[in-house]
Short mmCIF file of C-alpha atoms in Angstrom, two decimals:
data_model
loop_
_atom_site.label_atom_id
_atom_site.label_comp_id
_atom_site.label_asym_id
_atom_site.label_seq_id
_atom_site.Cartn_x
_atom_site.Cartn_y
_atom_site.Cartn_z
CA MET A 26 97.44 97.95 97.09
CA SER A 27 99.59 95.44 98.98
CA LEU A 28 102.29 93.27 97.50
CA ASN A 29 101.65 89.58 96.96
CA ASP A 30 103.94 87.45 99.17
CA SER A 31 104.53 84.87 96.42
CA LYS A 32 105.75 87.61 94.04
CA LEU A 33 108.10 88.95 96.71
CA HIS A 34 109.49 85.49 97.34
CA ALA A 35 110.03 84.90 93.63
CA ALA A 36 111.90 88.21 93.34
CA SER A 37 114.59 87.10 95.87
CA LEU A 38 114.76 90.47 97.61
CA GLY A 39 117.42 91.40 100.14
CA PRO A 40 117.15 92.62 103.77
CA GLY A 41 114.83 95.62 104.07
CA ASP A 42 113.81 95.54 100.41
CA THR A 43 110.34 94.15 101.07
CA GLU A 44 109.60 96.75 103.75
CA TRP A 45 110.85 99.56 101.49
CA LEU A 46 108.67 98.41 98.59
CA HIS A 47 105.67 98.42 100.91
CA LEU A 48 106.52 102.00 101.91
CA LEU A 49 106.86 102.98 98.26
CA MET A 50 103.45 101.56 97.38
CA GLY A 51 101.99 103.42 100.33
CA ASP A 52 103.29 106.75 98.98
CA TRP A 53 103.55 106.40 95.21
CA GLN A 54 100.16 108.06 94.72
CA ILE A 55 102.06 111.35 95.15
CA ILE A 56 104.25 110.54 92.15
CA ALA A 57 101.28 109.47 90.03
CA ASP A 58 99.39 112.68 90.87
CA THR A 59 102.30 115.03 90.17
CA ALA A 60 103.54 113.18 87.08
CA HIS A 61 99.95 112.86 85.77
CA ALA A 62 100.84 109.28 84.97
CA ASP A 63 99.98 105.66 85.66
CA ILE A 64 102.69 103.71 87.45
CA VAL A 65 103.32 99.96 87.38
CA LEU A 66 105.76 98.03 89.58
CA TRP A 67 107.54 95.07 87.94
CA LEU A 68 109.39 92.35 89.83
CA PRO A 69 111.68 89.69 88.33
CA ASP A 70 109.96 86.31 88.29
CA GLU A 71 112.41 83.56 87.36
CA LYS A 72 110.15 80.89 88.88
CA ASN A 73 107.99 81.07 85.77
CA LEU A 74 110.88 80.23 83.45
CA PRO A 75 110.71 76.99 81.45
CA ASP A 76 113.08 74.31 82.79
CA SER A 77 115.42 74.80 79.82
CA GLU A 78 115.93 78.46 80.76
CA HIS A 79 116.62 78.04 84.50
CA LEU A 80 120.30 77.24 84.01
CA SER A 81 121.02 80.37 81.97
CA ALA A 82 119.06 82.48 84.47
CA MET A 83 121.16 81.10 87.32
CA ARG A 84 124.36 81.87 85.42
CA ALA A 85 123.33 85.51 84.80
CA PRO A 86 121.19 86.57 87.82
CA ALA A 87 121.67 90.26 86.96
CA PHE A 88 119.68 89.90 83.74
CA PRO A 89 116.14 88.70 84.58
CA ARG A 90 114.33 87.39 81.54
CA HIS A 91 110.82 87.41 82.98
CA PHE A 92 108.97 90.08 84.96
CA THR A 93 105.59 90.13 86.69
CA SER A 94 103.59 93.31 87.33
CA ALA A 95 103.10 93.36 91.09
CA GLY A 96 101.32 96.68 91.63
CA GLN A 97 99.65 99.60 89.90
CA VAL A 98 98.53 103.10 90.82
CA ARG A 99 96.37 105.49 88.80
CA PRO A 100 96.57 109.29 89.03
CA SER A 101 93.75 111.16 90.73
CA THR A 102 94.62 114.46 89.02
CA VAL A 103 94.03 113.31 85.41
CA HIS A 104 92.33 110.39 83.66
CA THR A 105 94.04 107.01 83.65
CA VAL A 106 95.57 105.51 80.52
CA PHE A 107 94.82 101.96 81.72
CA TYR A 108 91.17 101.03 82.01
CA ARG A 109 92.07 97.41 82.75
CA ASP A 110 93.95 96.17 85.78
CA MET A 111 97.65 95.87 85.00
CA VAL A 112 98.59 93.53 87.85
CA ASP A 113 99.72 90.07 86.65
CA GLN A 114 99.89 91.31 83.03
CA GLU A 115 102.68 90.19 80.71
CA MET A 116 105.32 92.65 79.57
CA GLY A 117 105.56 93.38 75.84
CA GLU A 118 108.73 92.36 73.99
CA LYS A 119 109.83 95.92 73.19
CA LEU A 120 109.31 97.04 76.76
CA LEU A 121 111.07 93.94 78.07
CA GLU A 122 114.13 94.74 75.97
CA VAL A 123 114.35 98.24 77.45
CA VAL A 124 113.69 96.95 80.98
CA GLN A 125 116.59 94.50 80.72
CA GLN A 126 118.93 97.30 79.63
CA VAL A 127 117.75 99.49 82.49
CA TRP A 128 118.21 96.62 84.94
CA ARG A 129 121.79 96.19 83.79
CA HIS A 130 122.94 99.81 83.47
CA GLN A 131 120.72 101.26 86.28
CA LYS A 132 119.82 104.27 84.13
CA THR A 133 116.37 105.59 83.27
CA GLU A 134 115.17 105.05 79.71
CA TYR A 135 112.12 106.36 77.79
CA LEU A 136 110.31 104.89 74.81
CA ASP A 137 107.23 105.44 72.69
CA ASP A 138 105.14 102.48 73.77
CA THR A 139 102.53 100.95 71.45
CA GLU A 140 102.35 97.54 73.16
CA THR A 141 101.23 98.18 76.72
CA SER A 142 97.93 99.84 75.79
CA ASP A 143 95.61 98.67 73.03
CA GLU A 144 94.11 102.14 72.53
CA LEU A 145 96.85 104.74 73.08
CA ILE A 146 100.43 105.51 72.16
CA LEU A 147 102.17 106.02 75.48
CA ARG A 148 105.32 107.76 76.56
CA THR A 149 106.78 105.22 78.99
CA GLY A 150 109.63 105.85 81.38
CA VAL A 151 111.48 102.84 82.81
CA ILE A 152 112.96 103.56 86.24
CA PRO A 153 115.33 101.11 87.97
CA LEU A 154 114.88 100.77 91.73
CA VAL A 155 118.36 100.44 93.21
CA ARG A 156 119.14 99.62 96.82
CA HIS A 157 122.66 99.02 98.15
CA GLY A 158 124.02 99.01 94.62
CA ARG A 159 121.72 96.30 93.25
CA THR A 160 118.58 96.62 91.14
CA ILE A 161 115.61 95.04 92.95
CA ALA A 162 112.64 96.09 90.77
CA VAL A 163 111.54 98.40 87.96
CA LEU A 164 108.90 101.12 87.78
CA THR A 165 107.25 102.00 84.48
CA ILE A 166 105.61 105.43 84.30
CA HIS A 167 103.04 105.81 81.53
CA THR A 168 101.63 109.06 80.11
CA GLU A 169 99.60 109.71 77.00
CA LEU A 170 101.39 111.38 74.09
CA PHE A 171 99.79 114.70 73.13
CA GLY A 172 100.54 117.18 70.37
CA LEU A 173 102.79 120.15 70.95
CA ARG A 174 101.37 122.58 73.49
CA ARG A 175 102.66 124.97 76.09
CA PRO A 176 101.96 123.47 79.52
CA PRO A 177 100.75 125.80 82.30
CA ARG A 178 103.11 126.63 85.17
CA ILE A 179 101.37 124.36 87.67
CA GLU A 180 101.80 121.37 85.37
CA THR A 181 105.48 122.17 84.86
CA VAL A 182 106.02 122.43 88.63
CA TYR A 183 104.17 119.15 89.22
CA LYS A 184 106.31 117.38 86.62
CA THR A 185 109.46 118.76 88.28
CA VAL A 186 108.24 117.54 91.67
CA ALA A 187 107.57 114.10 90.20
CA GLU A 188 111.04 113.98 88.69
CA ASP A 189 112.62 114.98 92.02
CA LEU A 190 110.76 112.18 93.78
CA ILE A 191 111.59 109.67 91.05
CA GLN A 192 115.30 110.44 91.37
CA MET A 193 115.14 109.72 95.11
CA VAL A 194 113.07 106.58 94.56
CA LYS A 195 115.53 105.38 91.93
CA ARG A 196 118.37 105.22 94.46
CA GLY A 197 116.20 104.03 97.37
CA ALA A 198 116.35 107.35 99.27
CA TRP A 199 112.56 107.82 99.40
CA PRO A 200 110.27 106.88 101.05
CA GLU A 201 112.30 107.14 104.24
CA PHE A 202 111.92 104.59 107.00
CA SER A 203 111.93 107.44 109.53
CA ALA A 204 108.89 109.09 107.94
CA SER A 205 105.62 109.10 109.83
CA VAL A 206 103.23 106.35 108.73
CA GLY A 207 100.35 107.30 111.00
CA THR A 208 96.82 106.48 109.91
CA SER A 209 95.20 109.67 111.19
CA ARG A 210 92.20 110.71 109.17
CA GLY A 211 92.78 113.65 106.86
CA ASN A 212 96.28 112.93 105.55
CA PRO A 213 96.95 115.51 102.81
CA ARG A 214 97.11 114.62 99.12
CA VAL A 215 98.48 116.43 96.07
CA SER A 216 95.02 117.60 95.06
CA ASP A 217 94.45 119.13 98.52
CA GLY A 218 97.37 121.54 98.27
CA LEU A 219 101.07 121.47 97.36
CA LEU A 220 103.97 123.82 98.08
CA THR A 221 107.61 123.64 97.08
CA LEU A 222 110.25 125.12 99.40
CA ASP A 223 113.93 125.86 99.02
CA SER A 224 116.55 124.74 101.53
CA GLU A 225 115.76 127.75 103.77
CA GLY A 226 112.04 127.07 103.92
CA ILE A 227 111.08 129.88 101.52
CA VAL A 228 108.07 129.15 99.31
CA ASN A 229 108.93 128.72 95.63
CA PHE A 230 105.48 127.61 94.52
CA ALA A 231 102.03 127.34 96.12
CA SER A 232 99.12 125.65 94.36
CA PRO A 233 95.77 127.50 94.22
CA ASN A 234 94.31 125.28 96.96
CA VAL A 235 97.15 126.28 99.30
CA SER A 236 96.42 129.97 98.73
CA SER A 237 92.76 129.33 99.53
CA ILE A 238 93.67 127.46 102.73
CA TYR A 239 95.92 130.28 103.96
CA LYS A 240 93.25 132.83 103.10
CA ARG A 241 90.88 130.95 105.43
CA LEU A 242 93.62 131.07 108.07
CA GLY A 243 93.71 134.88 107.71
CA PHE A 244 96.61 135.45 105.29
CA SER A 245 95.64 137.29 102.11
CA GLY A 246 99.07 138.07 100.60
CA GLU A 247 101.33 136.13 98.26
CA LEU A 248 102.99 133.06 99.76
CA GLU A 249 105.76 132.76 97.17
CA GLY A 250 109.04 134.32 98.21
CA LYS A 251 108.15 134.25 101.91
CA GLN A 252 109.19 131.91 104.70
CA LEU A 253 106.31 129.61 105.54
CA VAL A 254 107.29 129.18 109.20
CA GLU A 255 107.10 132.93 109.82
CA ILE A 256 103.78 133.34 108.00
CA THR A 257 102.19 130.50 109.93
CA ARG A 258 103.60 131.62 113.30
CA ASN A 259 102.20 135.14 112.80
CA LEU A 260 98.74 133.73 112.07
CA MET A 261 98.60 131.86 115.36
CA SER A 262 97.66 133.71 118.51
CA GLN A 263 99.46 133.13 121.80
CA ASP A 264 96.69 130.91 123.17
CA GLU A 265 96.82 128.65 120.09
CA THR A 266 99.53 126.09 120.75
CA ALA A 267 101.17 123.86 118.16
CA ASP A 268 103.46 120.87 118.33
CA GLU A 269 107.09 121.82 118.91
CA THR A 270 108.07 119.86 115.78
CA LEU A 271 105.87 122.04 113.55
CA PRO A 272 108.72 124.42 112.49
CA LEU A 273 110.71 121.39 111.26
CA VAL A 274 107.71 120.32 109.20
CA LEU A 275 106.91 123.76 107.79
CA SER A 276 110.55 124.33 106.80
CA GLY A 277 110.72 120.89 105.15
CA ARG A 278 113.65 119.76 107.26
CA MET A 279 112.13 116.51 108.53
CA PRO A 280 109.77 113.98 106.87
CA TRP A 281 107.10 114.42 109.51
CA ARG A 282 103.50 115.57 109.80
CA GLY A 283 101.99 118.40 111.79
CA GLU A 284 98.72 120.19 112.34
CA ILE A 285 97.66 123.69 113.34
CA LYS A 286 94.38 125.24 114.35
CA VAL A 287 93.81 128.95 113.82
CA ARG A 288 90.43 130.16 114.97
CA ASN A 289 88.02 127.57 113.55
CA THR A 290 90.27 126.28 110.77
CA SER A 291 92.41 123.16 111.17
CA VAL A 292 95.14 122.40 108.64
CA THR A 293 97.36 119.33 108.50
CA PHE A 294 100.79 119.33 106.82
CA ARG A 295 103.14 116.68 105.52
CA ALA A 296 106.75 117.44 104.61
CA ILE A 297 108.87 115.51 102.12
CA PRO A 298 112.50 116.72 102.15
CA LEU A 299 114.14 116.67 98.70
CA ARG A 300 117.70 115.35 98.73
CA GLN A 301 120.39 114.91 96.11
CA GLU A 302 123.40 112.64 96.14
CA THR A 303 126.72 114.47 96.57
CA SER A 304 130.26 113.51 97.44
CA LEU A 305 129.37 114.20 101.07
CA GLY A 306 126.27 111.99 100.99
CA GLU A 307 122.59 112.93 100.78
CA GLU A 308 122.19 116.73 100.84
CA ARG A 309 118.82 118.45 101.28
CA TYR A 310 118.14 121.14 98.66
CA GLY A 311 114.43 121.78 99.22
CA ALA A 312 111.16 120.18 100.18
CA ILE A 313 107.63 119.38 99.09
CA LEU A 314 104.84 120.25 101.48
CA LEU A 315 101.35 118.83 101.21
CA CYS A 316 98.58 120.51 103.18
CA ARG A 317 94.87 119.96 103.68
CA ASP A 318 92.02 121.80 105.37
CA VAL A 319 90.64 119.22 107.83
CA SER A 320 88.30 121.55 109.74
CA GLU A 321 85.18 119.60 108.84
CA LEU A 322 86.81 116.28 109.69
CA ARG A 323 87.94 117.53 113.09
CA ARG A 324 84.51 119.02 113.78
CA ARG A 325 82.86 115.68 113.08
CA GLU A 326 85.43 113.86 115.21
CA LEU A 327 84.72 116.28 118.05
CA GLU A 328 80.99 115.68 117.67
CA LEU A 329 81.54 111.93 117.85
CA MET A 330 83.75 112.29 120.92
CA THR A 331 81.15 114.52 122.57
CA LYS A 332 78.39 112.06 121.71
CA ASP A 333 80.42 109.15 123.07
CA ALA A 334 81.10 111.06 126.28
CA THR A 335 77.40 111.92 126.61
CA ILE A 336 76.36 108.29 126.13
CA ARG A 337 78.90 107.12 128.71
CA GLU A 338 77.65 109.75 131.17
CA ILE A 339 74.05 108.62 130.61
CA HIS A 340 75.00 105.00 131.35
CA HIS A 341 76.88 106.16 134.44
CA ARG A 342 73.86 108.08 135.72
CA VAL A 343 71.50 105.18 134.97
CA LYS A 344 73.84 102.92 136.95
CA ASN A 345 73.81 105.37 139.87
CA ASN A 346 70.01 105.64 139.77
CA LEU A 347 69.62 101.86 139.70
CA GLN A 348 71.96 101.54 142.66
CA THR A 349 69.80 104.07 144.49
CA VAL A 350 66.70 102.00 143.69
CA SER A 351 68.50 98.88 144.92
CA ALA A 352 69.42 100.63 148.17
CA LEU A 353 65.80 101.78 148.66
CA LEU A 354 64.58 98.21 148.14
CA ARG A 355 67.10 97.02 150.70
CA LEU A 356 65.85 99.57 153.23
CA GLN A 357 62.27 98.60 152.51
CA SER A 358 63.00 94.89 152.91
CA ARG A 359 64.36 95.48 156.41
CA ARG A 360 60.95 96.87 157.45
CA MET A 361 59.04 93.88 156.15
CA LYS A 362 57.48 91.65 158.81
CA THR A 363 56.80 88.60 156.66
CA GLY A 364 59.54 86.44 155.19
CA GLU A 365 57.84 86.19 151.79
CA ALA A 366 57.66 89.96 151.37
CA LYS A 367 61.23 90.39 152.51
CA GLN A 368 62.44 87.71 150.11
CA GLY A 369 60.53 89.28 147.23
CA LEU A 370 62.15 92.68 147.79
CA GLU A 371 65.60 91.11 148.09
CA GLN A 372 65.10 89.34 144.76
CA ALA A 373 63.98 92.60 143.14
CA MET A 374 67.05 94.30 144.61
CA ARG A 375 69.30 91.60 143.10
CA ARG A 376 67.72 92.01 139.66
CA VAL A 377 68.10 95.80 139.73
CA ALA A 378 71.74 95.43 140.81
CA THR A 379 72.37 93.09 137.84
CA ILE A 380 71.06 95.67 135.37
CA ALA A 381 73.18 98.32 137.08
CA MET A 382 76.33 96.25 136.52
CA VAL A 383 75.67 96.17 132.77
CA HIS A 384 75.28 99.97 132.65
CA GLU A 385 78.47 100.33 134.66
CA ALA A 386 80.32 98.30 132.01
CA LEU A 387 78.77 100.43 129.24
CA SER A 388 79.81 103.66 130.97
CA GLN A 389 83.49 102.67 130.79
CA GLY A 390 83.73 101.89 127.05
CA LEU A 391 83.57 103.77 123.78
CA THR A 392 81.15 101.36 122.12
CA GLN A 393 77.70 99.99 122.91
CA ASN A 394 79.25 96.54 123.47
CA VAL A 395 79.92 94.94 126.83
CA ASP A 396 82.93 92.81 127.72
CA PHE A 397 80.67 90.10 129.11
CA ASP A 398 83.49 87.91 130.39
CA GLU A 399 84.67 90.64 132.76
CA LEU A 400 81.09 91.34 133.82
CA ILE A 401 80.09 87.72 134.43
CA GLN A 402 83.19 86.91 136.48
CA ARG A 403 81.93 89.31 139.15
CA GLN A 404 78.24 88.62 138.79
CA PHE A 405 78.34 84.81 138.69
CA HIS A 406 79.97 84.30 142.09
CA LEU A 407 77.99 87.19 143.60
CA ALA A 408 74.68 85.72 142.41
CA ALA A 409 75.51 82.37 144.02
CA GLU A 410 76.47 84.03 147.31
CA LEU A 411 73.38 86.23 147.49
CA ALA A 412 71.05 83.30 146.77
CA SER A 413 72.08 81.53 149.98
CA PRO A 414 74.22 83.67 152.32
CA GLY A 415 75.00 80.94 154.87
CA GLN A 416 75.75 78.21 152.33
CA HIS A 417 79.20 77.28 150.98
CA ILE A 418 78.92 77.31 147.18
CA ARG A 419 81.73 76.76 144.68
CA THR A 420 81.51 78.33 141.23
CA GLU A 421 83.29 77.31 138.01
CA LEU A 422 83.35 79.41 134.84
CA ASN A 423 84.35 77.85 131.50
CA GLY A 424 84.53 79.23 127.96
CA THR A 425 84.23 82.82 126.80
CA PHE A 426 81.32 85.08 125.95
CA GLY A 427 83.29 87.80 124.18
CA GLU A 428 81.84 91.26 123.59
CA LEU A 429 78.05 91.37 123.42
CA PRO A 430 75.77 94.20 122.25
CA SER A 431 74.06 95.95 125.14
CA GLN A 432 70.61 94.82 123.99
CA PHE A 433 71.71 91.20 124.63
CA ALA A 434 73.98 91.79 127.62
CA THR A 435 71.24 93.02 129.96
CA PRO A 436 68.69 90.20 129.42
CA LEU A 437 71.45 87.54 129.38
CA ALA A 438 72.85 88.81 132.67
CA LEU A 439 69.36 88.70 134.21
CA VAL A 440 68.73 85.18 132.90
CA ILE A 441 72.04 83.86 134.25
CA ASN A 442 71.38 85.57 137.58
CA GLU A 443 67.95 83.90 137.94
CA ILE A 444 69.11 80.43 136.90
CA VAL A 445 72.14 80.53 139.21
CA ALA A 446 69.91 81.63 142.09
CA ASN A 447 67.49 78.80 141.29
CA ALA A 448 70.35 76.29 141.11
CA VAL A 449 71.52 77.31 144.57
CA GLU A 450 68.12 77.60 146.22
CA HIS A 451 66.38 74.59 144.67
CA GLY A 452 69.04 72.48 142.99
CA LEU A 453 71.51 72.36 145.87
CA ASP A 454 68.71 72.94 148.40
CA GLY A 455 70.90 73.83 151.36
CA GLU A 456 73.73 71.44 150.47
CA THR A 457 77.34 72.30 149.77
CA GLY A 458 77.96 71.99 146.06
CA THR A 459 79.22 73.45 142.80
CA VAL A 460 77.50 75.56 140.17
CA THR A 461 79.20 75.51 136.75
CA LEU A 462 78.69 78.07 134.00
CA THR A 463 79.90 77.22 130.47
CA ALA A 464 79.77 79.47 127.40
CA LEU A 465 80.28 78.34 123.81
CA GLN A 466 80.16 80.54 120.69
CA SER A 467 79.34 79.10 117.27
CA LEU A 468 77.81 79.93 113.87
CA THR A 469 74.51 78.54 112.63
CA ALA A 470 73.91 77.17 109.15
CA GLN A 471 72.67 80.66 108.21
CA ASN A 472 76.04 82.11 109.37
CA GLU A 473 74.42 83.77 112.38
CA ARG A 474 76.27 84.12 115.66
CA GLN A 475 74.92 81.73 118.32
CA LEU A 476 75.77 81.60 122.01
CA THR A 477 75.15 78.43 124.04
CA VAL A 478 75.17 78.88 127.82
CA THR A 479 74.92 75.88 130.15
CA ILE A 480 74.42 76.22 133.92
CA CYS A 481 74.81 73.00 135.94
CA ASP A 482 74.60 72.08 139.59
CA ASP A 483 75.47 68.82 141.36
CA GLY A 484 72.59 68.92 143.80
CA CYS A 485 69.39 66.93 144.19
CA GLY A 486 67.82 68.34 141.05
CA MET A 487 65.12 70.94 140.43
CA VAL A 488 62.88 69.36 137.78
CA LYS A 489 60.35 66.55 138.06
CA TYR A 490 60.38 65.69 134.36
CA PRO A 491 63.27 64.02 132.49
CA ILE A 492 63.43 66.73 129.81
CA GLU A 493 61.62 70.03 129.55
CA GLU A 494 61.84 72.45 126.64
CA ALA A 495 59.61 74.98 124.95
CA GLY A 496 56.53 73.37 123.37
CA SER A 497 56.62 70.10 125.33
CA SER A 498 53.85 68.93 127.68
CA ALA A 499 56.27 69.23 130.60
CA TYR A 500 56.83 72.85 129.66
CA ARG A 501 53.10 73.60 129.74
CA GLU A 502 52.54 71.79 133.03
CA ASN A 503 55.54 73.29 134.79
CA LYS A 504 54.82 76.80 133.47
CA GLY A 505 51.59 76.92 135.43
CA ARG A 506 53.27 76.51 138.80
CA GLU A 507 56.69 78.14 138.35
CA GLY A 508 57.86 81.19 140.27
CA LEU A 509 58.42 84.74 139.08
CA GLY A 510 62.13 84.09 138.44
CA MET A 511 61.49 81.33 135.89
CA GLN A 512 58.75 83.37 134.24
CA ILE A 513 61.28 86.18 133.80
CA VAL A 514 63.80 83.72 132.36
CA ARG A 515 61.37 82.27 129.80
CA THR A 516 60.18 85.69 128.70
CA LEU A 517 63.69 87.13 128.26
CA VAL A 518 65.05 84.07 126.44
CA ALA A 519 62.19 84.01 123.94
CA SER A 520 61.69 87.74 123.35
CA GLU A 521 65.09 89.36 123.95
CA LEU A 522 67.63 86.63 123.16
CA ASN A 523 65.78 85.08 120.18
CA GLY A 524 66.54 81.70 121.71
CA SER A 525 65.37 78.62 123.54
CA ILE A 526 65.89 77.08 126.98
CA ARG A 527 66.08 73.43 128.03
CA TRP A 528 66.15 71.70 131.41
CA GLU A 529 67.41 68.13 131.82
CA PRO A 530 68.85 65.88 134.53
CA ARG A 531 72.61 65.80 134.92
CA GLN A 532 74.51 62.58 135.55
CA PRO A 533 75.19 61.33 138.14
CA ARG A 534 73.05 63.96 139.89
CA GLY A 535 71.94 67.52 139.52
CA THR A 536 70.35 69.61 136.80
CA ALA A 537 71.64 71.18 133.59
CA VAL A 538 69.97 74.23 132.04
CA THR A 539 70.96 75.04 128.45
CA ILE A 540 70.21 78.37 126.76
CA ARG A 541 70.76 78.91 123.04
CA ALA A 542 70.68 82.59 122.09
CA HIS A 543 70.86 83.96 118.54
CA LEU A 544 72.88 87.16 118.70
CA THR A 545 71.53 88.89 115.62
CA THR A 546 70.32 92.48 115.41
CA ASN A 547 67.52 93.61 113.12
#
């Protein structure tokens, strides 16, 4: 859950406080899971005071009279005590009284809470969050009151871990700004496996899941009382390399993350050094280590990487094969005796080369999308040059296409290629001129992505009718005597681009061709 900016502004936090609170909310799941408790973050909110109370609040800024709940986290190790969302809830009078005392004295207080929950009597701890000597917020930690019972060892250890973390949070020493905040998949959680280490890296406690993980790594003995770095190093063969920072993680000396792979098992670790305040400053006295078996995650990631590489290789080979076909067509065209046959082969060669360019773009990316702007910048000018080799043609490209799915990129590239060639051959008709390509993206009334492409020339014009579009009489009459290129264009626009095409005169001279394509996938 992220903090609301308006709540942060109302709290009047100091430099670095906002960033630290964001870090805390990114990591406080660990406290909730080990404390077996719900946690709520409260921020002072003097903006909601009645006008009559603002003056007294300004005179005594260290005693906020109103608080707003700005965040909440539920434990994943036990059931929650709050079945309703606690954010933006009002604080009960009894709790408010304790919170104000805690804010002033900066000491943790506990109370039997009957106000916060309608159904349960809660044991609520009120923790001041102190940074640079000033209280900036309050945490309330809520657990359900049970009858007398003897808790199992694992629960006792978890509660001790939670208390250690709370003491560091209370004085702003954890989370640390130097800690890794990477978003790699498979970050370990309390339920995945937890160890506690002393200052020398010797295991004091290992949860059952940790023992199971190390058994899969090949270690069947007891972890407690042994140095984790040595155990892990002995499990790894010489050909299995690990990051050089791994010993610092496994000994709990640095708040970093690491990963090992032994045989077919991959395990990721996260270290949280435990520090206490002394006369000499913050002194490390132990560490918490979270670990998780991520073998299945890494196997799936490897499969995806292999599949991506295979798809890219296929596109690369298709591109090479199409280039071979284009070269064969070029060789064949040189043997043709008639100009019509030679021209037909050259046009086929140009169309094959256009498809090859799309596959080349696909072979260089990780997705099945094509950066069409990069592709069209090369193709547009090349299509104009190939249409009339001895003619001086200027090209202008406006707007952006963005990334297009491959199923649209190939037909759109072919359509643009044919229309540009037609504009040069028939629109300019041997004259020097300019061909302009404009792309415009928009959304339809149905919230579907639409692409409008306009290709203009400033030549003598290529149509005999003022306006021609699908369904008109001009469309039917022209369709009967058009060439193969325009037949290809009409077919691709209607069947592959889910769109329409329109020809019309351009002022003061020339022709404009407008294509509207609906870029939706079924």
